Amino acid sequence: MPKRVLIVEDDPEVMHVLQEFFVGLEHGYNYEIETATDGMKAMPLLRRTQFDLVLLDMRMPRMDGLEVLKKMRDHKIRAPVLMVTANEDAEAAGEALSAGIFAYVPKPFDLPRLEHLVALAISGAPPADAPPDA
């Protein structure tokens, strides 16, 4: 059965990289990818579809990743979230971790680490199993 993934990212180049990343994965899963370019567009998708994983950009126009995450929790949407960001904002990272993200993923991506985190999140493993940043 395919795994459903939502990518919420406002940068078209990063969106393309993430889509291609999932095409190349070989975990034994097929991935059905849906995309949204901001949090406002993501929320209707999150309400109507049960995703196995959400990749959520931290900084987006109209509704940022933390707002989306809070709304997901308010609506009891429990998909694991990988929070993606180019900003090294320790306070925002702490807030995202406190809100229950699976892991914080800095840009530019360390693709082997991202692949490991995706495999853990999809399998239901606890995020504590993630390797430390190199």
Coordinates of C-alpha atoms in Angstrom, one line a residue:
M1 CA 0.0 0.0 0.0
P2 CA 1.4 3.4 -0.9
K3 CA 2.5 5.8 1.8
R4 CA 0.9 9.2 1.6
V5 CA 3.2 12.2 2.0
L6 CA 2.3 15.9 2.1
I7 CA 5.1 18.3 1.3
V8 CA 4.4 21.9 2.4
E9 CA 7.0 24.2 0.9
D10 CA 6.9 27.7 -0.7
D11 CA 10.2 27.5 -2.6
P12 CA 9.6 25.8 -6.0
E13 CA 13.2 24.5 -6.2
V14 CA 13.1 22.9 -2.7
M15 CA 9.7 21.4 -3.5
H16 CA 11.2 19.9 -6.7
V17 CA 14.2 18.5 -4.8
L18 CA 11.9 16.9 -2.2
Q19 CA 9.6 15.4 -4.8
E20 CA 12.6 13.9 -6.6
F21 CA 13.9 12.6 -3.3
F22 CA 10.8 10.5 -2.8
V23 CA 10.9 9.2 -6.3
G24 CA 14.4 7.8 -5.6
L25 CA 13.7 6.2 -2.3
E26 CA 13.9 2.4 -2.1
H27 CA 12.3 1.5 1.3
G28 CA 10.0 -0.9 -0.4
Y29 CA 7.2 1.7 -0.3
N30 CA 5.5 3.5 -3.1
Y31 CA 4.9 7.1 -2.2
E32 CA 1.8 9.2 -3.1
I33 CA 3.0 12.8 -2.9
E34 CA 0.7 15.8 -2.5
T35 CA 2.0 19.3 -2.3
A36 CA 1.0 22.7 -0.9
T37 CA 2.9 26.0 -1.3
D38 CA 1.8 27.4 2.1
G39 CA 0.0 26.5 5.3
M40 CA -3.4 27.9 4.1
K41 CA -3.3 25.5 1.2
A42 CA -2.1 22.6 3.4
M43 CA -4.9 22.7 6.0
P44 CA -7.7 21.5 3.7
L45 CA -5.5 18.6 2.5
L46 CA -4.6 17.7 6.0
R47 CA -8.3 17.7 7.1
R48 CA -9.5 15.4 4.3
T49 CA -6.5 13.0 3.9
Q50 CA -4.8 10.8 6.4
F51 CA -1.1 11.3 5.6
D52 CA 1.7 8.9 6.7
L53 CA 4.2 11.8 6.8
V54 CA 4.2 15.6 6.5
L55 CA 7.3 17.6 5.5
L56 CA 6.6 21.1 6.6
D57 CA 8.6 24.2 5.9
M58 CA 9.1 26.4 9.0
R59 CA 8.9 29.8 7.2
M60 CA 6.2 30.4 4.7
P61 CA 3.9 33.3 3.7
R62 CA 0.3 33.5 5.0
M63 CA 0.6 30.6 7.6
D64 CA 4.0 29.4 8.8
G65 CA 4.9 25.9 9.8
L66 CA 4.4 26.4 13.5
E67 CA 0.9 27.7 12.9
V68 CA 0.1 24.7 10.7
L69 CA 1.5 22.3 13.3
K70 CA -0.7 23.9 16.0
K71 CA -3.8 23.6 13.8
M72 CA -2.9 20.0 13.0
R73 CA -2.8 19.2 16.7
D74 CA -6.0 21.2 17.4
H75 CA -7.7 19.0 14.7
K76 CA -6.2 15.8 16.1
I77 CA -4.1 15.3 13.0
R78 CA -1.3 13.0 14.2
A79 CA 0.8 12.4 11.1
P80 CA 4.5 12.6 11.9
V81 CA 6.0 15.9 10.9
L82 CA 9.5 16.6 9.7
M83 CA 10.0 20.4 10.1
V84 CA 12.2 21.8 7.4
T85 CA 14.0 25.1 7.7
A86 CA 16.9 27.2 6.3
N87 CA 16.9 29.2 9.6
E88 CA 19.0 28.1 12.5
D89 CA 16.5 29.6 15.0
A90 CA 17.0 27.6 18.3
E91 CA 13.9 29.1 19.8
A92 CA 11.7 28.1 16.9
A93 CA 13.3 24.7 16.8
G94 CA 12.5 24.2 20.5
E95 CA 8.9 25.4 20.0
A96 CA 8.5 22.9 17.1
L97 CA 9.9 20.1 19.1
S98 CA 7.7 21.0 22.0
A99 CA 4.7 20.9 19.7
G100 CA 5.5 17.4 18.8
I101 CA 7.4 17.3 15.5
F102 CA 9.2 14.0 14.7
A103 CA 12.4 15.8 13.7
Y104 CA 13.9 19.1 12.7
V105 CA 15.6 19.0 9.3
P106 CA 17.9 21.9 8.3
K107 CA 18.4 23.1 4.8
P108 CA 20.5 22.4 2.8
F109 CA 19.5 18.7 3.2
D110 CA 21.7 15.9 4.3
L111 CA 20.0 13.4 2.1
P112 CA 21.1 10.2 3.8
R113 CA 19.9 11.7 7.2
L114 CA 16.6 12.8 5.6
E115 CA 16.2 9.3 4.2
H116 CA 16.8 7.8 7.6
L117 CA 14.3 10.1 9.2
V118 CA 11.7 9.4 6.6
A119 CA 12.1 5.6 7.1
L120 CA 11.8 6.0 10.9
A121 CA 8.8 8.3 10.7
I122 CA 7.0 6.0 8.2
S123 CA 7.7 2.9 10.3
G124 CA 6.4 4.5 13.5
A125 CA 9.8 4.3 15.3
P126 CA 10.4 6.9 17.9
P127 CA 12.3 10.0 16.8
A128 CA 14.9 9.4 19.5
D129 CA 16.4 6.8 17.2
A130 CA 17.5 9.5 14.7
P131 CA 21.2 9.8 14.4
P132 CA 22.8 13.1 15.6
D133 CA 23.8 15.7 13.1
A134 CA 27.3 15.2 11.7

